[in-house]
Short mmCIF file of C-alpha atoms (C1' of nucleotides) in Angstrom, two decimals:
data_model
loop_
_atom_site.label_atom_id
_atom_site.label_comp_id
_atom_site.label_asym_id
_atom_site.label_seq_id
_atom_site.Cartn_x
_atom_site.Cartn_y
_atom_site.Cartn_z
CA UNK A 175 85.49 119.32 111.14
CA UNK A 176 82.80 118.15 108.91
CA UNK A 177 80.00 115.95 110.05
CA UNK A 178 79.70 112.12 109.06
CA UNK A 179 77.14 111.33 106.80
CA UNK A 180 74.54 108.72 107.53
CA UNK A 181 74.98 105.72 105.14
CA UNK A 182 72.02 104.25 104.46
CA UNK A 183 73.14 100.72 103.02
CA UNK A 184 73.11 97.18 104.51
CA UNK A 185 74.55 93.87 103.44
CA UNK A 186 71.90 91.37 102.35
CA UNK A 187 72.89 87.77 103.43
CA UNK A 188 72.38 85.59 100.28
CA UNK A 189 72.92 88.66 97.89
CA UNK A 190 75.16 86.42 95.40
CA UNK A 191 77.31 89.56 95.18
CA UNK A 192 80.52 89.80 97.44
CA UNK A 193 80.28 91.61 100.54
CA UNK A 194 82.75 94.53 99.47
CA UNK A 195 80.48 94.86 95.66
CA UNK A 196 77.01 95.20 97.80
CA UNK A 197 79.08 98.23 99.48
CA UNK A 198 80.51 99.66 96.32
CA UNK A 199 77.47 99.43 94.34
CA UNK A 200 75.14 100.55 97.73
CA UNK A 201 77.38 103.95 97.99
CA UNK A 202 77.35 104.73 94.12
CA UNK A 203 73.44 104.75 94.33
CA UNK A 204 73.20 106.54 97.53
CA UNK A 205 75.79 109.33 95.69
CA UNK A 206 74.03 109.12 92.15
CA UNK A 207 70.54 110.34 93.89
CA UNK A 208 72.03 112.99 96.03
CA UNK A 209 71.66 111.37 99.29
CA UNK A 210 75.54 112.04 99.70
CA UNK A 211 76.31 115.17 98.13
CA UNK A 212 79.92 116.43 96.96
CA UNK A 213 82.13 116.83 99.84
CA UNK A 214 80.13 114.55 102.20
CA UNK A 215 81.94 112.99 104.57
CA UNK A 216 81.55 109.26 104.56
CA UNK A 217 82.04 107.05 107.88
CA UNK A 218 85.90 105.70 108.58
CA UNK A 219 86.42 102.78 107.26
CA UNK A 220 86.34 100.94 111.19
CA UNK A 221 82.88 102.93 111.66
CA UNK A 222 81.49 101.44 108.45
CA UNK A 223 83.12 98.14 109.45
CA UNK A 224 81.33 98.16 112.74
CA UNK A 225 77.72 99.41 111.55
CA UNK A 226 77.93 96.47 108.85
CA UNK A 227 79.49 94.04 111.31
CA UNK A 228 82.28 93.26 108.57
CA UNK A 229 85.97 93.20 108.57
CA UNK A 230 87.47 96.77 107.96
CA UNK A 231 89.56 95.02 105.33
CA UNK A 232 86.39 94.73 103.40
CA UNK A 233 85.55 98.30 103.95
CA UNK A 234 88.69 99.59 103.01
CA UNK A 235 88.72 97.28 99.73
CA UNK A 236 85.14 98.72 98.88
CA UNK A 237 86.41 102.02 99.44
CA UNK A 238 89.42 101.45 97.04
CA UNK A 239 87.54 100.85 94.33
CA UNK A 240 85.57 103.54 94.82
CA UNK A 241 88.44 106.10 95.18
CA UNK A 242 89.67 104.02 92.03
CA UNK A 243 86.01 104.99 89.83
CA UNK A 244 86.46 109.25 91.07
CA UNK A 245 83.44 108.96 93.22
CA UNK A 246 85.31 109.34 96.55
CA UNK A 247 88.78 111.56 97.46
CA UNK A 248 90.98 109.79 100.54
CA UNK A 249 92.62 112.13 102.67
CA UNK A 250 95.13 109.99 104.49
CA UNK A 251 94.57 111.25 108.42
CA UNK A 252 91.26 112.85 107.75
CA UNK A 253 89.19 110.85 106.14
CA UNK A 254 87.11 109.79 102.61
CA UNK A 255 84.99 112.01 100.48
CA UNK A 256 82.37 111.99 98.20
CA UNK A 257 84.22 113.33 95.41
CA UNK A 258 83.57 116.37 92.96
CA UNK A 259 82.26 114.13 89.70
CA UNK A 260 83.86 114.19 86.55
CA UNK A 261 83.91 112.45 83.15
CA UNK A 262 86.10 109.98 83.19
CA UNK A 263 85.29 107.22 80.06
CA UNK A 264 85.88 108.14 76.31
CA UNK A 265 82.94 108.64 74.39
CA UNK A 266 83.48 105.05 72.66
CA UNK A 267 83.65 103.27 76.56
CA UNK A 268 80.42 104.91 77.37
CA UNK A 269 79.05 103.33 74.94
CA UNK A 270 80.00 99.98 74.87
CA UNK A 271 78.76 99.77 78.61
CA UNK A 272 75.87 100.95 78.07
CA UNK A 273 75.43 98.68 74.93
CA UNK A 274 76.33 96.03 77.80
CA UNK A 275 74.16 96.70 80.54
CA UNK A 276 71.32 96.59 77.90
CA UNK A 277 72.13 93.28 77.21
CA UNK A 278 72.54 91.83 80.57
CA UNK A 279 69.72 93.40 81.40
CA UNK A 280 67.33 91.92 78.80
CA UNK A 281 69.44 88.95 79.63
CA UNK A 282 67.42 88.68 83.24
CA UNK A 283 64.28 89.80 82.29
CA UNK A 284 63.92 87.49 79.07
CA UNK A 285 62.27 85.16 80.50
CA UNK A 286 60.28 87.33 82.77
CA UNK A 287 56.22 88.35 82.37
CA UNK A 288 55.96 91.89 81.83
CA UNK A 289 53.60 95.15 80.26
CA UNK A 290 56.29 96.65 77.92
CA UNK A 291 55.21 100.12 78.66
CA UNK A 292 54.90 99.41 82.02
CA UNK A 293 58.64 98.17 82.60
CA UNK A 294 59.67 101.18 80.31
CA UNK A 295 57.61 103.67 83.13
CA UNK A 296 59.71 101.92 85.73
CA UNK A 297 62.98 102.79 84.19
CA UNK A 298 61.84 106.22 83.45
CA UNK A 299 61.14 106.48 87.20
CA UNK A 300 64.61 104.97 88.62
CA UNK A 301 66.32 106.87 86.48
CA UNK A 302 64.37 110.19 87.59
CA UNK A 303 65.99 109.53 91.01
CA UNK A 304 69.19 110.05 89.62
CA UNK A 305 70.26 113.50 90.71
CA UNK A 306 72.59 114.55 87.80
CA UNK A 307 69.12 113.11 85.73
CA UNK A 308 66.43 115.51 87.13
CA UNK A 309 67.32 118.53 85.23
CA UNK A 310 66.91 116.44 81.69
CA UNK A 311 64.20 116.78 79.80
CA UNK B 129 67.62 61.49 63.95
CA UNK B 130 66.57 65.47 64.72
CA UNK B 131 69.70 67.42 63.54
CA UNK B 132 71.68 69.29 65.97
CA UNK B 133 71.48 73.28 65.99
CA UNK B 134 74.17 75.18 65.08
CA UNK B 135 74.81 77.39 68.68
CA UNK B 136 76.42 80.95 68.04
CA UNK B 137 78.08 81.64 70.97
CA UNK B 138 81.29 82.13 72.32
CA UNK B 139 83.40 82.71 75.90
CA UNK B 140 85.01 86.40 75.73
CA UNK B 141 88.00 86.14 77.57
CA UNK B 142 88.47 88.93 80.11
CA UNK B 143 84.52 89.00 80.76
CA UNK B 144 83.94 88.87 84.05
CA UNK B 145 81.32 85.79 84.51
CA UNK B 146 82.90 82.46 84.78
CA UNK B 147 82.91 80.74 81.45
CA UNK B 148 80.01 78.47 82.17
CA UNK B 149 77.17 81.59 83.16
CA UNK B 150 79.05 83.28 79.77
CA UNK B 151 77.11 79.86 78.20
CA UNK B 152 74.09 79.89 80.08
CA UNK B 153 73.37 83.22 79.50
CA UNK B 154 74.38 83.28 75.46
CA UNK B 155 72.02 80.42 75.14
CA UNK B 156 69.29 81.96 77.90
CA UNK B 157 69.45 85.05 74.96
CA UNK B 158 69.49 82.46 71.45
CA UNK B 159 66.27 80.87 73.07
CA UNK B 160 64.76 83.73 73.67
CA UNK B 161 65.40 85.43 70.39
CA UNK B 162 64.17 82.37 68.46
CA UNK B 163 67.08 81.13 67.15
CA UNK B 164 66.66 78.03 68.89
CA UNK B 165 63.32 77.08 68.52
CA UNK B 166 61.80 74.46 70.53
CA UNK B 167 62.84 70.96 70.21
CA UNK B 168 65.54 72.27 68.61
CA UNK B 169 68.78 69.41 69.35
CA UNK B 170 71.68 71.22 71.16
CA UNK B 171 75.24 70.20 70.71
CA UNK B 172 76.20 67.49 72.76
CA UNK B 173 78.69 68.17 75.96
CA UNK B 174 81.49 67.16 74.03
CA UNK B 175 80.88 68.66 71.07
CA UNK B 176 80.57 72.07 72.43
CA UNK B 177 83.48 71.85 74.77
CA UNK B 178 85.56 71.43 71.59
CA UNK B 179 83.53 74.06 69.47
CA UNK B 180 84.79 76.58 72.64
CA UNK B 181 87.80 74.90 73.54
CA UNK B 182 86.66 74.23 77.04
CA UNK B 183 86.35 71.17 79.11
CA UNK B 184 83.57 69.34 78.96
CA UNK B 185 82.43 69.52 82.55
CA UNK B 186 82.23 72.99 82.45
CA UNK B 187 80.20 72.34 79.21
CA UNK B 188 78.01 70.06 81.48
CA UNK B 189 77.03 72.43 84.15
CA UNK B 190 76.03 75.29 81.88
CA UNK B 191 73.42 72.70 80.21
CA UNK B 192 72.59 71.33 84.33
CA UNK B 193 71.65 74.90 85.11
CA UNK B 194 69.88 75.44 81.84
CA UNK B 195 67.92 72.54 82.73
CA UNK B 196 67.01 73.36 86.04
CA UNK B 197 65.61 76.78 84.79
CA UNK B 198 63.24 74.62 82.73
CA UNK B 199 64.54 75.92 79.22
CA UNK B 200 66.18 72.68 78.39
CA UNK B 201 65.33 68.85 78.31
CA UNK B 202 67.89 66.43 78.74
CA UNK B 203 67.16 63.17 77.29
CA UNK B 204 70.14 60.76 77.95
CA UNK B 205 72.06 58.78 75.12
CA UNK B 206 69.64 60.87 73.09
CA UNK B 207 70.85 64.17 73.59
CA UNK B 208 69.61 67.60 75.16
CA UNK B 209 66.68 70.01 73.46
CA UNK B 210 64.80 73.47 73.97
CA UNK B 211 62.05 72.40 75.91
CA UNK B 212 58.36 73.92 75.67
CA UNK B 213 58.12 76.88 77.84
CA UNK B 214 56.22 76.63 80.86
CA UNK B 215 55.81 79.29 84.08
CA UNK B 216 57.64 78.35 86.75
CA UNK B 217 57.54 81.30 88.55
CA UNK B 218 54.50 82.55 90.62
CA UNK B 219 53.76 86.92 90.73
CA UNK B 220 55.72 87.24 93.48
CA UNK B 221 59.04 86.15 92.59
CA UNK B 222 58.67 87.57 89.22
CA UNK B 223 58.18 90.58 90.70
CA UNK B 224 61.04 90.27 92.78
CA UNK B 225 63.79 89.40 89.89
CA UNK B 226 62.03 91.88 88.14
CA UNK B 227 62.43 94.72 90.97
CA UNK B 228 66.18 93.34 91.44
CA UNK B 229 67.12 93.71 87.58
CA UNK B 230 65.79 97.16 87.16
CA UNK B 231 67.69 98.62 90.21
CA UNK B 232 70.88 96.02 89.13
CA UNK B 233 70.09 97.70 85.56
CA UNK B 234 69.93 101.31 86.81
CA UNK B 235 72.99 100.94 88.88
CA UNK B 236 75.02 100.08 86.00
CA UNK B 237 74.13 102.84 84.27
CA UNK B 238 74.08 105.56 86.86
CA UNK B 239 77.29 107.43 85.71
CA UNK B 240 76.89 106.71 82.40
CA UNK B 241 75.70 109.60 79.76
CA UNK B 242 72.92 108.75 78.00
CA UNK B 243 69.51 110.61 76.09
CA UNK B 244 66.79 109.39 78.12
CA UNK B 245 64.43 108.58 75.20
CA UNK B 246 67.43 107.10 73.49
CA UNK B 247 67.87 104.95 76.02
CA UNK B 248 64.22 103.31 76.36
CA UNK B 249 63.96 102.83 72.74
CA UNK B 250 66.86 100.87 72.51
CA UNK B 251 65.72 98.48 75.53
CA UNK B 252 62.05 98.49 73.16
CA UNK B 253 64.11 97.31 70.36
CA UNK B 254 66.27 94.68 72.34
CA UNK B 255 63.11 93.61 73.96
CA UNK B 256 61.30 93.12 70.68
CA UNK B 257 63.85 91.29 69.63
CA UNK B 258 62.19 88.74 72.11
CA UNK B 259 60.30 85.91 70.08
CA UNK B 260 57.57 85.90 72.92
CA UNK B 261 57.45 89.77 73.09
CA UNK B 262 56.97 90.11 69.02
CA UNK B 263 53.56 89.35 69.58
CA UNK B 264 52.55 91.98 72.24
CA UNK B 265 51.09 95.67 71.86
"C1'" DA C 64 100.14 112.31 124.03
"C1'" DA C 65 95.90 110.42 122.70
"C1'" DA C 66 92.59 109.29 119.54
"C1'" DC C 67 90.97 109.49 115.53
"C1'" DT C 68 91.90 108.74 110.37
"C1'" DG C 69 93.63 106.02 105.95
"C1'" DT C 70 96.90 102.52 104.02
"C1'" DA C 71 99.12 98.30 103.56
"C1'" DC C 72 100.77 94.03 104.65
"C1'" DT C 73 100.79 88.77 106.14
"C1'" DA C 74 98.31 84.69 107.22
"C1'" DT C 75 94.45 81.66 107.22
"C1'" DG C 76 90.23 79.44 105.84
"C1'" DT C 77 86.38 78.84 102.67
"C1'" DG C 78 84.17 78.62 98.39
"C1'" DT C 79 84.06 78.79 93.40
"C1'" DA C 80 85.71 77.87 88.83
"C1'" DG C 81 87.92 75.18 85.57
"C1'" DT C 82 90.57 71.39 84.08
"C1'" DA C 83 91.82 66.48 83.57
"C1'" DG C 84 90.53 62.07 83.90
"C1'" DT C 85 87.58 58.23 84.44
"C1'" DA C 86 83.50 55.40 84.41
"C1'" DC C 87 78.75 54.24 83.91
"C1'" DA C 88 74.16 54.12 81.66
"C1'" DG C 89 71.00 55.12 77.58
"C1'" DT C 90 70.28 55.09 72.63
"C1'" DA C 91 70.76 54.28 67.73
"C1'" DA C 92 73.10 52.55 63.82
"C1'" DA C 93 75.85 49.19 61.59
"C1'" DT D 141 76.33 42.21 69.21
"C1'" DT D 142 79.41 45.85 68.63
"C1'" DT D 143 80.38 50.51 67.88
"C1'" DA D 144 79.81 55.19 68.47
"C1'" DC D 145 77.41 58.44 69.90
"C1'" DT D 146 74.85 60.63 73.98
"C1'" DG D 147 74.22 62.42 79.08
"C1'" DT D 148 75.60 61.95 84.05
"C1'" DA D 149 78.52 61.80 87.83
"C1'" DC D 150 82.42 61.35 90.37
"C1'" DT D 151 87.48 62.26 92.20
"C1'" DA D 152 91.50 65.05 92.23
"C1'" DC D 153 93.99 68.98 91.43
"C1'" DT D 154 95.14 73.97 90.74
"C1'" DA D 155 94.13 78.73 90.86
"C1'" DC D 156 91.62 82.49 92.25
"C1'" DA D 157 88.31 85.38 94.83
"C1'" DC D 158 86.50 86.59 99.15
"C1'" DA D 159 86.49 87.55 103.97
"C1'" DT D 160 88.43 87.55 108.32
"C1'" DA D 161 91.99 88.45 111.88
"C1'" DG D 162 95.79 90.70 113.13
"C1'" DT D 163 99.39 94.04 112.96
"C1'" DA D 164 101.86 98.23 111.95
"C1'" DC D 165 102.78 102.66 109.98
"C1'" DA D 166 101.74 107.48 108.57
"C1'" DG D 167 98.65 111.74 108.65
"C1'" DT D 168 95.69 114.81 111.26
"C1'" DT D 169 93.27 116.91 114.98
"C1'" DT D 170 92.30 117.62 119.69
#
DNA sequence: AAACTGTACTATGTGTAGTAGTACAGTAAA
DNA sequence: TTTACTGTACTACTACACATAGTACAGTTT
């Protein structure tokens, strides 16, 4: 039977996001830079629920939405995976979230002192640590 | 008496964000773009409520929060107005929000597809759409 | 059969959001 | 002085989101 991943995300008290969001947006990172690779086997929803010290109803809910997006595949019985990617939004979708994570992203750094190039660098770099990003030029 | 700004904004129904961030971050953006200049007059609490068709109170704690964050001044039986921008935040916790909105930024777009280079010239542009970042090299 | 796994449901409590309504204080104009 | 604007603040209510606790069922493997 395949080995558990290690899960390598934490709940931040104060975080203004709900508990189950910090999880959902913790594992798309961890599976956007590789650290859990297609077919990885993530921890049951009562392991995760333990390690976090949360209620396995938040778990599963965090889960459920990521089964929902195509990043994991439930096997009733067995257990979840970290699904095979593939495209799932229209070309038109893709663009009007990215046109909206621009915006709320300027949004929090409007009032923010920064070096233009500098922050631009940054972005370069995070999105470098994207796995499906690496290859691009 | 000054006469009061005319405030293009408006609550999308189905977004996400509760109706009063919707109006603290559409005027967050209109300051910071310029439009409203300072000591610019803002529509009273009433008036705006019926521009958007909202109640009043909800009106209210979008300009409360505004003025916390130091980008209003609330003057009363006189009205509320851009106020002069000031720092208010030492390195530190700029540095924080601005660690936090990168990685907040990056997970957004994560499974998005997008041309690198495309990408960081249209956060240039939106940022130089900043009246405080026209200025800068 | 036991022990794991996911899935789904009810019930409860807490907090947030928004509305509706009301009332008070400050200011300017008539 | 009155009127009409302004902001500020409060109570009360409803609805929803979030999280927990508990329970039970079905699938799979050992």
């Amino acid at each position: 039977m395949a080995k558990t991943a290690v899960v390598n995300i934490n709940i931040v008290t104060g975080d203004p996001r709900p508990i189950f969001r910090q999880i959902v947006e913790g594992l798309r990172m961890e599976i956007a830079c590789g650290n859990l690779p297609v077919g990885a086997k993530l921890p049951s929803v009562r392991g995760l629920a333990m390690q976090l010290t949360i209620n396995a109803n938040t778990v599963a809910k965090a889960y459920s939405e990521l089964t929902t997006q195509g990043l994991l595949e439930a096997r009733q019985g067995l257990g979840l995976f970290v699904a095979q990617p593939k495209q799932r939004l229209n070309q038109d979708e893709q663009e009007k979230q990215l046109g909206s994570a621009i915006e709320k992203f300027v949004n929090d750094i409007a009032y923010l002192d920064f070096d233009k190039k500098d922050l631009l660098n940054r972005i370069e770099e995070s999105i470098s640590k994207l796995s499906h990003k690496r290859d691009e030029d």
